[in-house]
Amino acid sequence: MRLSPDQLIFWQYGFFKLNATIVFTWGLMLVLVGGSKLITRKLSMDLERSRWQNLLEIVVTAIEKQIEDVGLRHPEKFIGFLGTLFLFVALASLCTVIPGFEPPTASLSTTAALALCVFVAVPLFGIEEQGFGGYLKSYAEPTIIMLPFNIISELSRTLALAVRLFGNMMSGAMIIGILLTITPFIFPIFMTALGLLTGMVQAYIFSILAAVYIAAATRTRKPEPVPKT
């Protein structure tokens, strides 16, 4: 049994390897890009809209609402990044029902790359919101003594994001693979359905954690309502 899609090699020349992780990752990206192009090519402002546009609006509205609930006042600024993270991880989970497909999120290299994207995006959004000096000053809050601890926190949470997603996705794939070899066919079907649910939950958790980190970096919160007198 393969522990990671990295072990499935499609093509190799010297030390250059084209493994399943790379192939399926680019395949998912092409599906996302192609699907977005097809759905958005004929958007309508009228009351009569296509089913795909209705689905798109439901997904976008739901993601924006979740981003806003985290504490980001302008979700439209972050939906491109956070929405893409969610859709990529979710699509990787949904495609596990396709025979021969192995989710690239079951590879530590993929989850590490996603976590690094969050690691880079957090200071970028923070600097955009607070300015370079203001963002750097946040590392020394509430006192300068917290500077090394805040830096360690930035690094450790990036590692935690990568390992959490990798462990959950890989364990689900391994459990299904083991059950397929020792149990009848009908039982793994339920486990596959459970794996799809778990994958969607992991996509939600990953994107929400990224939103929380960005909200902490930008220090944007909903204004408290003024009490009526």
mmCIF file of C-alpha atoms in Angstrom:
data_model
loop_
_atom_site.group_PDB
_atom_site.id
_atom_site.type_symbol
_atom_site.label_atom_id
_atom_site.label_comp_id
_atom_site.label_asym_id
_atom_site.label_seq_id
_atom_site.Cartn_x
_atom_site.Cartn_y
_atom_site.Cartn_z
ATOM 1 C CA MET A 1 0.000 0.000 0.000
ATOM 2 C CA ARG A 2 1.254 3.470 -0.906
ATOM 3 C CA LEU A 3 1.476 5.835 2.047
ATOM 4 C CA SER A 4 1.661 8.885 -0.216
ATOM 5 C CA PRO A 5 0.880 9.739 -3.857
ATOM 6 C CA ASP A 6 4.535 10.786 -4.081
ATOM 7 C CA GLN A 7 5.378 7.086 -4.401
ATOM 8 C CA LEU A 8 3.369 6.704 -7.630
ATOM 9 C CA ILE A 9 5.784 7.714 -10.419
ATOM 10 C CA PHE A 10 4.371 8.336 -13.907
ATOM 11 C CA TRP A 11 7.589 9.475 -15.569
ATOM 12 C CA GLN A 12 11.202 9.824 -14.527
ATOM 13 C CA TYR A 13 14.319 11.159 -16.205
ATOM 14 C CA GLY A 14 17.371 11.131 -13.991
ATOM 15 C CA PHE A 15 16.409 12.749 -10.715
ATOM 16 C CA PHE A 16 13.392 14.488 -12.313
ATOM 17 C CA LYS A 17 10.203 12.689 -11.297
ATOM 18 C CA LEU A 18 6.619 13.248 -12.368
ATOM 19 C CA ASN A 19 4.626 11.677 -9.567
ATOM 20 C CA ALA A 20 0.915 11.451 -8.792
ATOM 21 C CA THR A 21 1.060 14.410 -6.415
ATOM 22 C CA ILE A 22 2.201 16.763 -9.174
ATOM 23 C CA VAL A 23 -0.160 15.332 -11.805
ATOM 24 C CA PHE A 24 -3.272 15.391 -9.630
ATOM 25 C CA THR A 25 -2.434 18.814 -8.185
ATOM 26 C CA TRP A 26 -2.195 20.361 -11.631
ATOM 27 C CA GLY A 27 -5.284 18.429 -12.690
ATOM 28 C CA LEU A 28 -7.278 19.927 -9.823
ATOM 29 C CA MET A 29 -6.011 23.409 -10.625
ATOM 30 C CA LEU A 30 -7.032 23.010 -14.271
ATOM 31 C CA VAL A 31 -10.496 21.823 -13.209
ATOM 32 C CA LEU A 32 -10.917 24.815 -10.896
ATOM 33 C CA VAL A 33 -9.720 27.305 -13.510
ATOM 34 C CA GLY A 34 -11.715 25.721 -16.336
ATOM 35 C CA GLY A 35 -14.834 25.401 -14.209
ATOM 36 C CA SER A 36 -14.668 29.029 -13.100
ATOM 37 C CA LYS A 37 -14.257 30.160 -16.696
ATOM 38 C CA LEU A 38 -17.255 28.130 -17.857
ATOM 39 C CA ILE A 39 -19.511 29.233 -15.016
ATOM 40 C CA THR A 40 -18.629 32.932 -15.179
ATOM 41 C CA ARG A 41 -18.591 33.376 -18.950
ATOM 42 C CA LYS A 42 -22.321 34.219 -19.123
ATOM 43 C CA LEU A 43 -23.275 35.802 -15.828
ATOM 44 C CA SER A 44 -26.686 37.424 -15.686
ATOM 45 C CA MET A 45 -28.088 40.259 -13.574
ATOM 46 C CA ASP A 46 -31.672 39.302 -14.395
ATOM 47 C CA LEU A 47 -33.988 37.250 -12.189
ATOM 48 C CA GLU A 48 -33.621 34.259 -14.492
ATOM 49 C CA ARG A 49 -30.200 32.747 -13.982
ATOM 50 C CA SER A 50 -28.566 29.456 -14.810
ATOM 51 C CA ARG A 51 -28.264 26.683 -12.243
ATOM 52 C CA TRP A 52 -24.487 26.997 -12.314
ATOM 53 C CA GLN A 53 -24.660 30.719 -11.559
ATOM 54 C CA ASN A 54 -27.048 30.053 -8.678
ATOM 55 C CA LEU A 55 -24.642 27.430 -7.320
ATOM 56 C CA LEU A 56 -21.727 29.837 -7.700
ATOM 57 C CA GLU A 57 -23.552 32.596 -5.852
ATOM 58 C CA ILE A 58 -24.486 30.223 -3.020
ATOM 59 C CA VAL A 59 -20.866 29.086 -2.616
ATOM 60 C CA VAL A 60 -19.430 32.607 -2.783
ATOM 61 C CA THR A 61 -22.023 33.997 -0.372
ATOM 62 C CA ALA A 62 -21.413 31.169 2.109
ATOM 63 C CA ILE A 63 -17.638 31.667 2.000
ATOM 64 C CA GLU A 64 -17.964 35.445 2.414
ATOM 65 C CA LYS A 65 -20.284 34.953 5.399
ATOM 66 C CA GLN A 66 -17.798 32.600 7.078
ATOM 67 C CA ILE A 67 -14.921 35.031 6.470
ATOM 68 C CA GLU A 68 -16.958 37.893 7.914
ATOM 69 C CA ASP A 69 -17.924 35.836 10.971
ATOM 70 C CA VAL A 70 -14.246 35.236 11.696
ATOM 71 C CA GLY A 71 -13.778 38.978 12.094
ATOM 72 C CA LEU A 72 -12.651 40.261 8.685
ATOM 73 C CA ARG A 73 -14.767 43.292 7.861
ATOM 74 C CA HIS A 74 -14.170 43.238 4.104
ATOM 75 C CA PRO A 75 -14.459 39.580 3.037
ATOM 76 C CA GLU A 76 -14.253 40.488 -0.649
ATOM 77 C CA LYS A 77 -10.557 41.306 -0.128
ATOM 78 C CA PHE A 78 -9.782 37.815 1.154
ATOM 79 C CA ILE A 79 -12.225 35.553 -0.670
ATOM 80 C CA GLY A 80 -9.853 35.035 -3.601
ATOM 81 C CA PHE A 81 -7.200 33.490 -1.369
ATOM 82 C CA LEU A 82 -9.309 31.792 1.291
ATOM 83 C CA GLY A 83 -11.958 30.604 -1.161
ATOM 84 C CA THR A 84 -9.314 29.032 -3.381
ATOM 85 C CA LEU A 85 -7.804 27.183 -0.415
ATOM 86 C CA PHE A 86 -11.194 25.797 0.557
ATOM 87 C CA LEU A 87 -12.195 24.779 -2.965
ATOM 88 C CA PHE A 88 -8.871 23.080 -3.664
ATOM 89 C CA VAL A 89 -8.917 20.947 -0.508
ATOM 90 C CA ALA A 90 -12.639 20.218 -0.892
ATOM 91 C CA LEU A 91 -12.293 19.210 -4.552
ATOM 92 C CA ALA A 92 -9.342 16.977 -3.693
ATOM 93 C CA SER A 93 -11.578 15.174 -1.203
ATOM 94 C CA LEU A 94 -14.571 14.895 -3.529
ATOM 95 C CA CYS A 95 -12.479 13.425 -6.347
ATOM 96 C CA THR A 96 -11.473 10.446 -4.201
ATOM 97 C CA VAL A 97 -14.579 8.672 -5.523
ATOM 98 C CA ILE A 98 -12.912 8.578 -8.968
ATOM 99 C CA PRO A 99 -11.117 5.244 -9.459
ATOM 100 C CA GLY A 100 -7.340 5.678 -9.523
ATOM 101 C CA PHE A 101 -7.410 9.183 -8.098
ATOM 102 C CA GLU A 102 -5.235 9.868 -5.085
ATOM 103 C CA PRO A 103 -5.745 13.211 -3.322
ATOM 104 C CA PRO A 104 -2.574 15.325 -3.446
ATOM 105 C CA THR A 105 -3.466 16.562 0.047
ATOM 106 C CA ALA A 106 -2.413 13.104 1.277
ATOM 107 C CA SER A 107 1.156 14.173 0.491
ATOM 108 C CA LEU A 108 3.096 16.182 3.041
ATOM 109 C CA SER A 109 4.667 18.212 0.222
ATOM 110 C CA THR A 110 1.232 19.496 -0.850
ATOM 111 C CA THR A 111 0.018 20.314 2.639
ATOM 112 C CA ALA A 112 3.334 22.007 3.400
ATOM 113 C CA ALA A 113 2.931 24.131 0.251
ATOM 114 C CA LEU A 114 -0.605 25.127 1.293
ATOM 115 C CA ALA A 115 0.614 25.995 4.787
ATOM 116 C CA LEU A 116 3.457 28.069 3.311
ATOM 117 C CA CYS A 117 0.890 29.970 1.233
ATOM 118 C CA VAL A 118 -0.869 30.887 4.471
ATOM 119 C CA PHE A 119 2.483 31.709 6.097
ATOM 120 C CA VAL A 120 3.248 34.212 3.310
ATOM 121 C CA ALA A 121 -0.285 35.587 2.993
ATOM 122 C CA VAL A 122 -0.681 36.446 6.694
ATOM 123 C CA PRO A 123 2.096 39.099 6.818
ATOM 124 C CA LEU A 124 1.162 40.407 3.369
ATOM 125 C CA PHE A 125 -2.415 41.086 4.432
ATOM 126 C CA GLY A 126 -1.169 42.390 7.786
ATOM 127 C CA ILE A 127 1.250 44.846 6.163
ATOM 128 C CA GLU A 128 -1.434 45.976 3.719
ATOM 129 C CA GLU A 129 -3.811 46.714 6.601
ATOM 130 C CA GLN A 130 -1.458 48.111 9.252
ATOM 131 C CA GLY A 131 1.590 49.199 7.296
ATOM 132 C CA PHE A 132 5.058 47.690 7.539
ATOM 133 C CA GLY A 133 5.971 49.317 10.829
ATOM 134 C CA GLY A 134 2.612 48.649 12.446
ATOM 135 C CA TYR A 135 2.710 44.980 11.549
ATOM 136 C CA LEU A 136 6.250 44.504 12.870
ATOM 137 C CA LYS A 137 5.263 46.284 16.069
ATOM 138 C CA SER A 138 2.577 43.642 16.660
ATOM 139 C CA TYR A 139 5.310 41.053 17.246
ATOM 140 C CA ALA A 140 6.454 42.998 20.309
ATOM 141 C CA GLU A 141 3.003 43.220 21.896
ATOM 142 C CA PRO A 142 2.251 43.467 24.748
ATOM 143 C CA THR A 143 5.973 43.711 25.626
ATOM 144 C CA ILE A 144 9.277 43.230 23.782
ATOM 145 C CA ILE A 145 9.770 40.028 25.786
ATOM 146 C CA MET A 146 7.081 38.388 23.630
ATOM 147 C CA LEU A 147 9.023 38.957 20.387
ATOM 148 C CA PRO A 148 10.745 35.521 20.196
ATOM 149 C CA PHE A 149 7.570 33.753 21.322
ATOM 150 C CA ASN A 150 5.477 35.450 18.645
ATOM 151 C CA ILE A 151 8.034 34.495 15.986
ATOM 152 C CA ILE A 152 8.034 30.878 17.183
ATOM 153 C CA SER A 153 4.229 30.959 17.115
ATOM 154 C CA GLU A 154 4.260 32.018 13.440
ATOM 155 C CA LEU A 155 6.521 29.096 12.519
ATOM 156 C CA SER A 156 4.839 26.476 14.695
ATOM 157 C CA ARG A 157 1.323 27.193 13.471
ATOM 158 C CA THR A 158 2.497 26.857 9.865
ATOM 159 C CA LEU A 159 3.914 23.434 10.694
ATOM 160 C CA ALA A 160 0.721 22.529 12.557
ATOM 161 C CA LEU A 161 -1.434 23.464 9.544
ATOM 162 C CA ALA A 162 0.601 21.242 7.238
ATOM 163 C CA VAL A 163 0.817 18.234 9.563
ATOM 164 C CA ARG A 164 -2.860 18.408 10.613
ATOM 165 C CA LEU A 165 -4.187 18.392 7.062
ATOM 166 C CA PHE A 166 -1.682 15.759 5.916
ATOM 167 C CA GLY A 167 -2.405 13.424 8.838
ATOM 168 C CA ASN A 168 -6.171 13.593 8.517
ATOM 169 C CA MET A 169 -6.222 13.141 4.749
ATOM 170 C CA MET A 170 -3.660 10.326 4.706
ATOM 171 C CA SER A 171 -5.275 8.423 7.562
ATOM 172 C CA GLY A 172 -8.648 8.461 5.824
ATOM 173 C CA ALA A 173 -7.165 7.097 2.602
ATOM 174 C CA MET A 174 -5.257 4.389 4.485
ATOM 175 C CA ILE A 175 -8.324 3.228 6.428
ATOM 176 C CA ILE A 176 -10.360 2.872 3.240
ATOM 177 C CA GLY A 177 -7.505 1.007 1.541
ATOM 178 C CA ILE A 178 -7.188 -1.447 4.428
ATOM 179 C CA LEU A 179 -10.930 -2.087 4.603
ATOM 180 C CA LEU A 180 -11.050 -2.768 0.871
ATOM 181 C CA THR A 181 -8.614 -5.645 1.363
ATOM 182 C CA ILE A 182 -10.171 -7.304 4.421
ATOM 183 C CA THR A 183 -13.918 -6.615 4.248
ATOM 184 C CA PRO A 184 -16.708 -7.008 1.686
ATOM 185 C CA PHE A 185 -17.311 -4.262 -0.833
ATOM 186 C CA ILE A 186 -20.408 -2.755 0.766
ATOM 187 C CA PHE A 187 -18.735 -1.644 4.007
ATOM 188 C CA PRO A 188 -15.988 0.463 2.353
ATOM 189 C CA ILE A 189 -18.717 2.369 0.506
ATOM 190 C CA PHE A 190 -19.894 3.810 3.805
ATOM 191 C CA MET A 191 -16.292 4.501 4.774
ATOM 192 C CA THR A 192 -15.777 6.331 1.481
ATOM 193 C CA ALA A 193 -18.823 8.491 2.229
ATOM 194 C CA LEU A 194 -17.405 9.164 5.684
ATOM 195 C CA GLY A 195 -14.071 10.036 4.085
ATOM 196 C CA LEU A 196 -15.800 12.581 1.826
ATOM 197 C CA LEU A 197 -17.436 14.168 4.850
ATOM 198 C CA THR A 198 -14.124 14.231 6.707
ATOM 199 C CA GLY A 199 -12.406 15.817 3.719
ATOM 200 C CA MET A 200 -14.996 18.594 3.528
ATOM 201 C CA VAL A 201 -14.611 19.238 7.245
ATOM 202 C CA GLN A 202 -10.828 19.440 6.833
ATOM 203 C CA ALA A 203 -11.239 21.918 3.949
ATOM 204 C CA TYR A 204 -13.476 24.048 6.158
ATOM 205 C CA ILE A 205 -11.118 23.891 9.156
ATOM 206 C CA PHE A 206 -8.041 24.700 7.061
ATOM 207 C CA SER A 207 -9.614 27.749 5.428
ATOM 208 C CA ILE A 208 -11.129 28.984 8.714
ATOM 209 C CA LEU A 209 -7.783 28.706 10.508
ATOM 210 C CA ALA A 210 -6.164 30.662 7.677
ATOM 211 C CA ALA A 211 -8.867 33.318 8.032
ATOM 212 C CA VAL A 212 -8.311 33.474 11.804
ATOM 213 C CA TYR A 213 -4.560 33.994 11.301
ATOM 214 C CA ILE A 214 -5.190 36.744 8.748
ATOM 215 C CA ALA A 215 -7.731 38.396 11.054
ATOM 216 C CA ALA A 216 -5.162 38.382 13.866
ATOM 217 C CA ALA A 217 -2.566 39.932 11.545
ATOM 218 C CA THR A 218 -4.856 42.642 10.223
ATOM 219 C CA ARG A 219 -6.460 43.332 13.601
ATOM 220 C CA THR A 220 -9.793 44.003 11.896
ATOM 221 C CA ARG A 221 -12.885 43.419 13.939
ATOM 222 C CA LYS A 222 -16.515 44.307 13.623
ATOM 223 C CA PRO A 223 -17.264 47.616 15.332
ATOM 224 C CA GLU A 224 -19.255 47.271 18.508
ATOM 225 C CA PRO A 225 -22.828 48.554 18.135
ATOM 226 C CA VAL A 226 -23.456 51.861 19.859
ATOM 227 C CA PRO A 227 -26.060 51.388 22.607
ATOM 228 C CA LYS A 228 -29.184 53.442 22.146
ATOM 229 C CA THR A 229 -29.881 55.975 24.851
#
